[in-house]
Amino acid sequence: MTERAEPGRTRRRGAALEDAILDAAARELVESGFAGMTMDKVAARAGTNKNALYRRWPHRLALGAAAYKRLATTAPVPDTGTLRGDVLELLRRANRHWSSPLGAVLRELLAAAGGAAEFLASLQEQSGDAAAPWLTVLGRAVARGEATPEALHPRVATVAVVLLRDEFVVRGVPSAPDDVLVEIVDEVYLPLVRGRGAARPSGG
């Protein structure tokens, strides 16, 4: 798939053109947020036309999510030696990210996605809030005997960050106080994890 070259402009195609578009979209997100990122602005900045964008991303939200992925970074999974310490550190990192300018872009994208479940999942993967680091710390806890293997479920592993996300997306807080993070860990996460695999009464 090629781009029609304009006078004085190098023709690009394939990965080179896609890379230029994503770079342009990422810069627009940083400078203007998702609300200010338009397909026209991205096309102009990338030195191409809107058709080149729409051939790759069906709408502005899809392009915004792809550009956000380019901006997001992944930090090493914490290893404090305890499940509580690991989960609290992951939450604190997530809180710092969501409170940052880049986090504001993520909140815009999530709000624009509305109730589109598949798209929300995609955004979570691109934000670094996927299940992998949470399953890693939970797996370590199982190996240490802090949790049972039944606790190793993606929904269980990520419940803490989902509750934190709701603080931002649903309640609209600019940043969650540390005591809220501690409460999520001590009052919800750890009791849930420790309760997985516990003996249940037989019968109906």
XYZ file of N, CA, C and O in Angstrom:
816
model
N 0.856 -1.187 0.000
C 0.000 0.000 0.000
C 0.893 1.238 0.000
O 1.801 1.363 0.826
N 0.689 2.151 -0.895
C 1.579 3.299 -1.027
C 0.845 4.586 -0.757
O -0.371 4.661 -0.760
N 1.658 5.605 -0.533
C 1.128 6.951 -0.345
C 1.475 7.754 -1.578
O 2.608 7.680 -2.071
N 0.536 8.497 -2.076
C 0.805 9.325 -3.234
C 1.727 10.466 -2.827
O 1.425 11.232 -1.914
N 2.850 10.569 -3.473
C 3.822 11.605 -3.116
C 3.379 12.953 -3.648
O 2.906 13.079 -4.767
N 3.541 13.987 -2.831
C 3.296 15.350 -3.264
C 4.635 15.949 -3.670
O 5.700 15.432 -3.304
N 4.625 17.052 -4.418
C 5.882 17.645 -4.877
C 6.815 17.926 -3.707
O 6.425 18.527 -2.703
N 8.080 17.492 -3.841
C 9.063 17.750 -2.798
C 8.971 16.829 -1.603
O 9.696 17.018 -0.634
N 8.099 15.832 -1.651
C 7.912 14.942 -0.506
C 8.270 13.505 -0.910
O 7.923 13.045 -1.987
N 8.992 12.832 -0.024
C 9.396 11.454 -0.287
C 8.204 10.522 -0.147
O 7.445 10.614 0.815
N 8.052 9.632 -1.105
C 6.973 8.650 -1.024
C 7.323 7.603 0.020
O 8.430 7.079 0.028
N 6.373 7.317 0.902
C 6.566 6.287 1.909
C 5.467 5.246 1.772
O 4.425 5.502 1.225
N 5.745 4.076 2.300
C 4.766 3.009 2.223
C 4.946 2.087 3.422
O 5.929 2.181 4.153
N 3.966 1.240 3.633
C 4.067 0.196 4.644
C 4.436 0.699 6.025
O 3.880 1.678 6.530
N 5.427 0.040 6.619
C 5.804 0.328 7.995
C 6.329 1.752 8.170
O 6.103 2.383 9.210
N 7.038 2.274 7.168
C 7.589 3.626 7.286
C 6.472 4.661 7.402
O 6.540 5.589 8.226
N 5.429 4.502 6.590
C 4.315 5.431 6.644
C 3.543 5.269 7.951
O 3.182 6.256 8.607
N 3.311 4.033 8.362
C 2.601 3.795 9.622
C 3.365 4.380 10.803
O 2.780 4.976 11.705
N 4.681 4.240 10.789
C 5.519 4.781 11.855
C 5.406 6.304 11.908
O 5.304 6.893 12.991
N 5.406 6.937 10.753
C 5.293 8.398 10.701
C 3.934 8.859 11.237
O 3.843 9.864 11.956
N 2.891 8.132 10.901
C 1.553 8.489 11.377
C 1.461 8.338 12.893
O 0.936 9.222 13.592
N 1.977 7.227 13.417
C 1.915 7.006 14.866
C 2.744 8.037 15.621
O 2.347 8.502 16.694
N 3.891 8.409 15.094
C 4.697 9.451 15.719
C 3.931 10.770 15.756
O 3.933 11.483 16.765
N 3.295 11.095 14.643
C 2.523 12.336 14.577
C 1.357 12.311 15.552
O 1.094 13.294 16.256
N 0.654 11.182 15.619
C -0.483 11.064 16.540
C -0.023 11.147 17.989
O -0.674 11.772 18.830
N 1.112 10.524 18.296
C 1.641 10.573 19.657
C 1.986 12.000 20.050
O 1.694 12.441 21.173
N 2.576 12.750 19.141
C 2.911 14.153 19.447
C 1.656 14.978 19.646
O 1.606 15.860 20.514
N 0.625 14.694 18.851
C -0.644 15.414 19.024
C -1.262 15.102 20.389
O -1.796 15.988 21.058
N -1.193 13.829 20.811
C -1.735 13.465 22.124
C -1.018 14.214 23.235
O -1.641 14.714 24.177
N 0.303 14.283 23.162
C 1.089 14.960 24.189
C 0.770 16.447 24.221
O 0.629 17.048 25.299
N 0.643 17.057 23.067
C 0.458 18.503 22.996
C -0.987 18.945 23.226
O -1.232 19.974 23.852
N -1.940 18.153 22.725
C -3.338 18.603 22.725
C -4.296 17.674 23.441
O -5.474 18.002 23.578
N -3.825 16.491 23.884
C -4.736 15.516 24.460
C -5.572 14.861 23.375
O -5.530 15.262 22.197
N -6.343 13.859 23.768
C -7.166 13.172 22.776
C -8.233 14.095 22.202
O -8.559 14.021 21.019
N -8.769 14.991 23.042
C -9.814 15.903 22.572
C -9.315 16.789 21.429
O -10.080 17.143 20.532
N -8.031 17.144 21.469
C -7.488 18.022 20.440
C -6.836 17.307 19.275
O -6.402 17.932 18.312
N -6.758 15.980 19.365
C -6.146 15.199 18.293
C -7.192 14.893 17.228
O -8.148 14.172 17.482
N -7.029 15.445 16.055
C -7.952 15.174 14.957
C -7.211 14.424 13.850
O -5.981 14.473 13.753
N -7.966 13.747 13.022
C -7.360 13.034 11.901
C -6.695 14.022 10.942
O -5.646 13.735 10.365
N -7.285 15.187 10.781
C -6.694 16.205 9.903
C -5.332 16.656 10.426
O -4.371 16.768 9.653
N -5.248 16.921 11.735
C -3.983 17.379 12.313
C -2.905 16.309 12.210
O -1.753 16.605 11.903
N -3.295 15.066 12.488
C -2.320 13.977 12.418
C -1.828 13.796 10.986
O -0.626 13.644 10.740
N -2.748 13.829 10.029
C -2.366 13.666 8.629
C -1.413 14.769 8.187
O -0.392 14.507 7.537
N -1.730 15.997 8.571
C -0.870 17.117 8.191
C 0.507 16.976 8.822
O 1.535 17.219 8.175
N 0.528 16.585 10.060
C 1.799 16.453 10.774
C 2.639 15.314 10.208
O 3.870 15.391 10.175
N 1.971 14.254 9.794
C 2.686 13.103 9.226
C 3.044 13.319 7.759
O 3.775 12.515 7.170
N 2.515 14.378 7.155
C 2.791 14.633 5.755
C 2.113 13.660 4.828
O 2.684 13.227 3.823
N 0.862 13.304 5.171
C 0.115 12.367 4.344
C -1.326 12.845 4.256
O -1.614 14.007 4.561
N -2.242 11.973 3.835
C -3.638 12.352 3.751
C -4.474 11.479 4.684
O -4.012 10.439 5.157
N -5.697 11.902 4.934
C -6.542 11.174 5.879
C -6.853 9.756 5.419
O -7.041 8.865 6.243
N -6.904 9.538 4.123
C -7.187 8.190 3.642
C -6.153 7.192 4.138
O -6.471 6.040 4.441
N -4.887 7.634 4.219
C -3.822 6.752 4.706
C -4.061 6.369 6.157
O -3.722 5.260 6.579
N -4.661 7.285 6.915
C -4.969 6.995 8.317
C -6.132 6.018 8.417
O -6.066 5.018 9.135
N -7.194 6.298 7.692
C -8.397 5.473 7.791
C -8.208 4.063 7.226
O -8.946 3.150 7.601
N -7.230 3.890 6.348
C -6.953 2.540 5.854
C -6.360 1.662 6.954
O -6.456 0.437 6.899
N -5.738 2.294 7.930
C -5.070 1.549 9.000
C -5.857 1.543 10.306
O -5.805 0.569 11.053
N -6.553 2.629 10.599
C -7.335 2.743 11.834
C -8.729 3.235 11.457
O -8.867 4.286 10.820
N -9.765 2.506 11.828
C -11.113 2.830 11.348
C -11.678 4.138 11.885
O -12.581 4.711 11.303
N -11.144 4.607 13.018
C -11.653 5.852 13.590
C -10.590 6.476 14.489
O -9.545 5.869 14.770
N -10.871 7.680 14.941
C -9.908 8.461 15.729
C -9.533 7.765 17.030
O -8.386 7.820 17.478
N -10.492 7.088 17.642
C -10.230 6.422 18.908
C -9.222 5.284 18.738
O -8.323 5.095 19.559
N -9.348 4.531 17.655
C -8.398 3.441 17.394
C -6.989 3.984 17.184
O -6.004 3.423 17.690
N -6.878 5.083 16.460
C -5.570 5.696 16.246
C -5.020 6.241 17.558
O -3.831 6.100 17.860
N -5.899 6.860 18.363
C -5.462 7.388 19.651
C -4.912 6.309 20.561
O -3.890 6.494 21.231
N -5.574 5.159 20.585
C -5.120 4.049 21.416
C -3.770 3.528 20.937
O -2.879 3.228 21.736
N -3.596 3.422 19.622
C -2.324 2.943 19.072
C -1.198 3.933 19.372
O -0.075 3.531 19.695
N -1.495 5.219 19.289
C -0.486 6.235 19.584
C -0.147 6.240 21.066
O 1.013 6.432 21.448
N -1.153 6.016 21.913
C -0.896 5.957 23.354
C 0.060 4.806 23.669
O 0.960 4.943 24.503
N -0.119 3.680 23.014
C 0.760 2.535 23.244
C 2.203 2.903 22.960
O 3.125 2.451 23.643
N 2.421 3.751 21.974
C 3.779 4.175 21.635
C 4.386 5.021 22.756
O 5.607 4.993 22.968
N 3.551 5.741 23.480
C 4.036 6.618 24.541
C 4.249 5.895 25.862
O 5.071 6.295 26.677
N 3.464 4.838 26.108
C 3.498 4.155 27.393
C 4.787 3.350 27.539
O 5.322 2.830 26.574
N 5.272 3.283 28.770
C 6.474 2.511 29.069
C 6.138 1.436 30.097
O 5.166 1.560 30.842
N 6.953 0.408 30.137
C 6.736 -0.697 31.065
C 7.891 -0.769 32.053
O 9.056 -0.797 31.649
N 7.563 -0.776 33.343
C 8.583 -0.853 34.389
C 8.718 -2.301 34.856
O 7.789 -3.094 34.724
N 9.880 -2.664 35.421
C 10.043 -4.022 35.951
C 9.015 -4.309 37.039
O 8.600 -3.402 37.780
N 8.587 -5.551 37.134
C 7.616 -5.941 38.162
C 8.302 -5.870 39.530
O 9.408 -6.392 39.690
N 7.694 -5.211 40.514
C 8.334 -5.101 41.836
C 8.468 -6.464 42.507
O 7.678 -7.367 42.266
N 9.475 -6.586 43.345
C 9.688 -7.820 44.099
C 10.153 -7.437 45.506
O 11.342 -7.456 45.815
N 9.186 -7.080 46.346
C 9.500 -6.622 47.706
C 9.653 -7.774 48.684
O 10.103 -7.563 49.804
N 9.238 -8.961 48.283
C 9.310 -10.112 49.167
C 7.990 -10.475 49.815
O 7.856 -11.524 50.436
N 6.980 -9.605 49.663
C 5.650 -9.909 50.203
C 4.601 -9.532 49.176
O 4.806 -8.604 48.371
N 3.469 -10.217 49.209
C 2.373 -9.891 48.301
C 1.868 -8.479 48.567
O 1.641 -7.714 47.636
N 1.699 -8.138 49.826
C 1.196 -6.800 50.160
C 2.127 -5.716 49.611
O 1.678 -4.728 49.021
N 3.429 -5.896 49.818
C 4.376 -4.896 49.333
C 4.371 -4.770 47.828
O 4.404 -3.664 47.277
N 4.302 -5.913 47.128
C 4.293 -5.887 45.661
C 3.045 -5.210 45.108
O 3.117 -4.375 44.201
N 1.885 -5.584 45.653
C 0.627 -5.032 45.157
C 0.542 -3.539 45.448
O 0.097 -2.747 44.606
N 0.990 -3.139 46.623
C 0.951 -1.719 46.963
C 1.873 -0.913 46.047
O 1.516 0.188 45.606
N 3.034 -1.466 45.731
C 3.949 -0.772 44.825
C 3.358 -0.673 43.426
O 3.454 0.382 42.767
N 2.737 -1.749 42.942
C 2.087 -1.682 41.634
C 0.984 -0.637 41.611
O 0.838 0.114 40.638
N 0.206 -0.572 42.682
C -0.869 0.427 42.756
C -0.306 1.838 42.791
O -0.844 2.746 42.152
N 0.761 2.027 43.551
C 1.357 3.367 43.625
C 1.908 3.801 42.275
O 1.782 4.969 41.894
N 2.506 2.870 41.563
C 2.981 3.199 40.212
C 1.817 3.580 39.310
O 1.891 4.550 38.544
N 0.752 2.777 39.362
C -0.422 3.061 38.535
C -1.015 4.420 38.901
O -1.428 5.189 38.023
N -1.042 4.733 40.188
C -1.593 6.011 40.641
C -0.765 7.180 40.109
O -1.308 8.187 39.642
N 0.557 7.031 40.161
C 1.418 8.092 39.627
C 1.200 8.260 38.133
O 1.167 9.381 37.616
N 1.045 7.140 37.433
C 0.827 7.223 35.988
C -0.504 7.889 35.668
O -0.571 8.798 34.841
N -1.566 7.448 36.340
C -2.888 7.996 36.061
C -2.991 9.463 36.447
O -3.837 10.189 35.923
N -2.127 9.906 37.375
C -2.140 11.304 37.805
C -1.298 12.193 36.896
O -1.317 13.411 37.034
N -0.543 11.592 35.984
C 0.379 12.333 35.118
C -0.341 12.848 33.875
O -1.470 12.445 33.583
N 0.309 13.729 33.098
C -0.284 14.175 31.837
C -0.590 13.022 30.888
O -1.625 13.026 30.214
N 0.284 12.027 30.844
C 0.016 10.869 29.987
C -1.171 10.076 30.517
O -1.984 9.553 29.750
N -1.295 10.013 31.831
C -2.458 9.356 32.422
C -3.750 10.075 32.077
O -4.803 9.453 31.913
N -3.670 11.409 31.973
C -4.855 12.174 31.577
C -5.299 11.784 30.172
O -6.502 11.703 29.883
N -4.335 11.530 29.295
C -4.659 11.065 27.940
C -5.358 9.712 28.014
O -6.359 9.469 27.330
N -4.830 8.822 28.859
C -5.459 7.507 29.007
C -6.887 7.636 29.505
O -7.792 6.951 29.018
N -7.121 8.527 30.458
C -8.486 8.708 30.980
C -9.417 9.234 29.892
O -10.577 8.839 29.818
N -8.899 10.117 29.048
C -9.702 10.610 27.922
C -10.087 9.460 26.987
O -11.227 9.369 26.528
N -9.108 8.603 26.707
C -9.366 7.481 25.804
C -10.393 6.526 26.395
O -11.298 6.056 25.699
N -10.262 6.245 27.685
C -11.216 5.343 28.336
C -12.617 5.948 28.338
O -13.608 5.256 28.120
N -12.694 7.244 28.602
C -13.998 7.906 28.594
C -14.608 7.866 27.194
O -15.812 7.634 27.027
N -13.774 8.066 26.173
C -14.275 8.047 24.799
C -14.708 6.643 24.396
O -15.624 6.482 23.587
N -14.050 5.617 24.968
C -14.410 4.242 24.633
C -15.763 3.861 25.198
O -16.424 2.955 24.688
N -16.190 4.534 26.252
C -17.503 4.262 26.839
C -17.605 2.821 27.285
O -16.764 2.305 27.983
N -18.653 2.149 26.859
C -18.894 0.782 27.301
C -18.403 -0.275 26.335
O -18.805 -1.427 26.443
N -17.544 0.093 25.389
C -17.050 -0.885 24.418
C -16.050 -1.811 25.101
O -14.881 -1.474 25.266
N -16.496 -2.981 25.509
C -15.685 -3.877 26.336
C -14.368 -4.264 25.663
O -13.315 -4.250 26.292
N -14.421 -4.621 24.379
C -13.199 -5.052 23.695
C -12.203 -3.908 23.609
O -10.996 -4.095 23.770
N -12.726 -2.707 23.367
C -11.823 -1.573 23.248
C -11.234 -1.205 24.599
O -10.072 -0.841 24.700
N -12.030 -1.302 25.661
C -11.521 -1.044 27.004
C -10.401 -2.014 27.342
O -9.378 -1.632 27.915
N -10.580 -3.281 26.978
C -9.541 -4.276 27.240
C -8.268 -3.930 26.482
O -7.157 -4.058 27.004
N -8.427 -3.475 25.243
C -7.273 -3.095 24.443
C -6.532 -1.929 25.076
O -5.304 -1.916 25.145
N -7.278 -0.947 25.573
C -6.649 0.204 26.209
C -5.926 -0.197 27.482
O -4.849 0.299 27.784
N -6.500 -1.108 28.242
C -5.850 -1.564 29.454
C -4.539 -2.258 29.126
O -3.533 -2.060 29.808
N -4.515 -3.048 28.073
C -3.283 -3.715 27.665
C -2.234 -2.683 27.279
O -1.055 -2.797 27.620
N -2.653 -1.636 26.589
C -1.715 -0.646 26.117
C -1.275 0.310 27.224
O -0.279 1.002 27.080
N -1.977 0.382 28.335
C -1.623 1.283 29.424
C -0.656 0.682 30.405
O -0.222 1.341 31.332
N -0.291 -0.589 30.214
C 0.558 -1.240 31.179
C -0.205 -1.792 32.362
O 0.387 -2.216 33.348
N -1.551 -1.759 32.308
C -2.377 -2.244 33.406
C -2.925 -3.637 33.104
O -3.932 -4.037 33.653
N -2.280 -4.379 32.196
C -2.742 -5.721 31.859
C -2.494 -6.661 33.028
O -1.845 -6.326 34.018
N -2.993 -7.869 32.905
C -2.929 -8.823 34.018
C -1.527 -9.338 34.294
O -1.251 -9.797 35.402
N -0.610 -9.270 33.319
C 0.696 -9.935 33.457
C 1.453 -9.584 34.740
O 1.856 -10.486 35.478
N 1.688 -8.299 35.057
C 2.452 -8.021 36.277
C 1.723 -8.450 37.541
O 2.357 -8.885 38.513
N 0.397 -8.356 37.517
C -0.389 -8.747 38.682
C -0.365 -10.259 38.885
O -0.275 -10.751 40.019
N -0.418 -10.986 37.788
C -0.301 -12.445 37.891
C 1.109 -12.855 38.325
O 1.285 -13.850 39.024
N 2.105 -12.059 37.921
C 3.477 -12.357 38.331
C 3.634 -12.240 39.844
O 4.179 -13.149 40.490
N 3.155 -11.132 40.418
C 3.317 -10.970 41.869
C 2.460 -11.985 42.627
O 2.853 -12.477 43.695
N 1.308 -12.319 42.056
C 0.454 -13.312 42.699
C 1.085 -14.702 42.603
O 1.015 -15.496 43.556
N 1.717 -14.989 41.481
C 2.407 -16.261 41.328
C 3.548 -16.410 42.323
O 3.768 -17.491 42.895
N 4.267 -15.317 42.552
C 5.325 -15.349 43.557
C 4.741 -15.605 44.951
O 5.336 -16.324 45.760
N 3.594 -14.991 45.218
C 2.957 -15.180 46.523
C 2.537 -16.632 46.721
O 2.664 -17.186 47.823
N 2.051 -17.256 45.652
C 1.686 -18.669 45.728
C 2.927 -19.504 46.036
O 2.903 -20.408 46.879
N 4.039 -19.193 45.364
C 5.279 -19.939 45.590
C 5.786 -19.772 47.025
O 6.385 -20.695 47.585
N 5.530 -18.604 47.623
C 5.965 -18.362 49.006
C 4.990 -18.923 50.027
O 5.260 -18.886 51.226
N 3.821 -19.371 49.561
C 2.810 -19.888 50.476
C 1.884 -18.835 51.030
O 1.103 -19.095 51.948
N 1.916 -17.609 50.441
C 1.036 -16.532 50.898
C -0.363 -16.655 50.305
O -1.290 -15.986 50.767
N -0.503 -17.432 49.252
C -1.796 -17.596 48.585
C -1.862 -18.999 48.003
O -0.845 -19.663 47.821
N -3.084 -19.449 47.725
C -3.271 -20.766 47.121
C -3.300 -20.636 45.600
O -3.568 -19.548 45.067
N -3.037 -21.709 44.877
C -3.076 -21.651 43.409
C -4.421 -21.171 42.862
O -4.474 -20.610 41.764
N -5.501 -21.381 43.611
C -6.830 -20.930 43.155
C -6.900 -19.408 42.999
O -7.777 -18.883 42.320
N -5.985 -18.710 43.640
C -5.981 -17.245 43.539
C -5.462 -16.754 42.196
O -5.667 -15.596 41.827
N -4.785 -17.637 41.445
C -4.187 -17.235 40.174
C -5.232 -17.147 39.072
O -5.325 -17.996 38.191
N -6.014 -16.107 39.138
C -7.062 -15.839 38.142
C -6.932 -14.371 37.738
O -6.769 -13.501 38.608
N -6.980 -14.062 36.436
C -6.774 -12.671 36.008
C -7.706 -11.665 36.678
O -7.282 -10.553 37.012
N -8.966 -12.022 36.881
C -9.898 -11.070 37.511
C -9.537 -10.831 38.967
O -9.688 -9.720 39.482
N -9.079 -11.873 39.646
C -8.641 -11.712 41.026
C -7.362 -10.891 41.067
O -7.226 -9.949 41.864
N -6.432 -11.226 40.195
C -5.128 -10.559 40.197
C -5.242 -9.061 39.971
O -4.499 -8.266 40.556
N -6.182 -8.635 39.118
C -6.262 -7.227 38.717
C -7.330 -6.419 39.440
O -7.548 -5.266 39.109
N -7.990 -7.006 40.433
C -9.100 -6.299 41.060
C -8.643 -4.998 41.705
O -9.380 -4.000 41.712
N -7.417 -4.960 42.237
C -6.935 -3.741 42.897
C -6.816 -2.581 41.910
O -7.259 -1.465 42.182
N -6.213 -2.845 40.732
C -6.032 -1.760 39.773
C -7.363 -1.358 39.131
O -7.556 -0.207 38.740
N -8.298 -2.295 39.039
C -9.630 -1.943 38.534
C -10.321 -0.978 39.497
O -10.949 0.007 39.077
N -10.189 -1.233 40.786
C -10.772 -0.320 41.782
C -10.095 1.047 41.719
O -10.759 2.082 41.853
N -8.789 1.054 41.514
C -8.090 2.335 41.378
C -8.543 3.061 40.120
O -8.774 4.276 40.144
N -8.687 2.328 39.020
C -9.157 2.942 37.777
C -10.515 3.607 37.978
O -10.769 4.701 37.470
N -11.383 2.953 38.742
C -12.701 3.529 38.992
C -12.616 4.840 39.761
O -13.463 5.725 39.595
N -11.603 4.974 40.630
C -11.419 6.233 41.342
C -11.224 7.386 40.356
O -11.742 8.480 40.548
N -10.491 7.110 39.282
C -10.206 8.141 38.286
C -11.345 8.299 37.287
O -11.800 9.412 37.017
N -11.792 7.174 36.730
C -12.757 7.234 35.626
C -14.167 7.510 36.117
O -14.900 8.312 35.530
N -14.580 6.845 37.187
C -15.952 6.992 37.674
C -16.089 8.182 38.621
O -16.993 9.007 38.487
N -15.179 8.285 39.566
C -15.272 9.350 40.564
C -14.574 10.627 40.146
O -14.813 11.685 40.705
N -13.694 10.529 39.154
C -13.063 11.722 38.610
C -11.997 12.352 39.478
O -11.721 13.548 39.354
N -11.358 11.586 40.353
C -10.329 12.162 41.215
C -9.072 12.456 40.395
O -8.750 11.739 39.455
N -8.323 13.547 40.720
C -7.084 13.837 39.994
C -5.942 12.921 40.410
O -5.004 12.686 39.648
N -6.018 12.411 41.651
C -5.027 11.471 42.168
C -5.629 10.810 43.398
O -6.360 11.458 44.159
N -5.350 9.542 43.593
C -5.901 8.833 44.750
C -4.947 8.972 45.932
O -3.747 8.714 45.792
N -5.446 9.383 47.117
C -4.582 9.461 48.296
C -4.015 8.096 48.640
O -4.634 7.061 48.357
N -2.850 8.086 49.260
C -2.205 6.813 49.568
C -3.044 5.949 50.500
O -3.008 4.722 50.411
N -3.819 6.602 51.400
C -4.627 5.786 52.308
C -5.724 5.025 51.562
O -6.160 3.956 52.004
N -6.148 5.539 50.422
C -7.114 4.812 49.593
C -6.446 3.570 48.995
O -7.049 2.492 48.950
N -5.205 3.710 48.553
C -4.483 2.562 48.002
C -4.289 1.491 49.075
O -4.490 0.299 48.809
N -3.916 1.911 50.272
C -3.731 0.963 51.373
C -5.053 0.264 51.699
O -5.080 -0.950 51.939
N -6.141 1.024 51.657
C -7.455 0.447 51.944
C -7.832 -0.593 50.891
O -8.356 -1.669 51.221
N -7.571 -0.297 49.627
C -7.865 -1.249 48.557
C -7.108 -2.548 48.788
O -7.660 -3.648 48.650
N -5.836 -2.426 49.165
C -5.006 -3.618 49.371
C -5.446 -4.392 50.607
O -5.657 -5.612 50.555
N -5.597 -3.685 51.732
C -5.842 -4.374 53.010
C -7.283 -4.825 53.202
O -7.530 -5.866 53.832
N -8.234 -4.057 52.668
C -9.642 -4.359 52.921
C -10.308 -5.155 51.806
O -11.346 -5.773 52.019
N -9.721 -5.126 50.613
C -10.346 -5.815 49.481
C -9.419 -6.882 48.897
O -9.768 -8.062 48.833
N -8.233 -6.459 48.477
C -7.372 -7.369 47.712
C -6.890 -8.558 48.528
O -7.083 -9.715 48.125
N -6.245 -8.288 49.638
C -5.681 -9.390 50.419
C -6.758 -10.337 50.951
O -6.591 -11.565 50.860
N -7.885 -9.832 51.489
C -8.941 -10.769 51.907
C -9.477 -11.611 50.753
O -9.771 -12.795 50.928
N -9.601 -11.009 49.563
C -10.084 -11.763 48.403
C -9.106 -12.875 48.045
O -9.495 -14.027 47.833
N -7.822 -12.530 47.961
C -6.806 -13.515 47.595
C -6.733 -14.636 48.625
O -6.691 -15.826 48.281
N -6.748 -14.267 49.896
C -6.636 -15.280 50.947
C -7.874 -16.165 51.043
O -7.799 -17.301 51.512
N -8.990 -15.652 50.569
C -10.219 -16.433 50.612
C -10.366 -17.420 49.477
O -11.172 -18.354 49.551
N -9.562 -17.225 48.415
C -9.631 -18.155 47.285
C -9.077 -19.508 47.704
O -7.998 -19.612 48.283
N -9.822 -20.558 47.434
C -9.377 -21.887 47.771
C -9.722 -22.305 49.178
O -9.461 -23.446 49.576
N -10.316 -21.387 49.976
C -10.717 -21.745 51.321
C -11.849 -22.783 51.251
O -12.655 -22.788 50.313
N -11.933 -23.629 52.240
C -12.953 -24.673 52.252
C -14.334 -24.060 52.249
O -14.632 -23.123 52.997
N -15.222 -24.577 51.382
C -16.593 -24.081 51.309
C -17.510 -25.137 51.886
O -17.267 -26.350 51.731
N -18.582 -24.723 52.544
C -19.522 -25.713 53.090
C -20.151 -26.533 51.981
O -20.453 -26.019 50.913
N -20.317 -27.822 52.195
C -20.919 -28.681 51.194
C -22.413 -28.544 51.223
O -23.001 -28.066 52.198
N -23.050 -29.000 50.153
C -24.512 -28.962 50.096
C -24.991 -27.683 49.429
O -24.237 -26.797 49.113
N -26.302 -27.595 49.216
C -26.871 -26.421 48.550
C -27.265 -25.408 49.530
O -27.733 -24.375 49.182
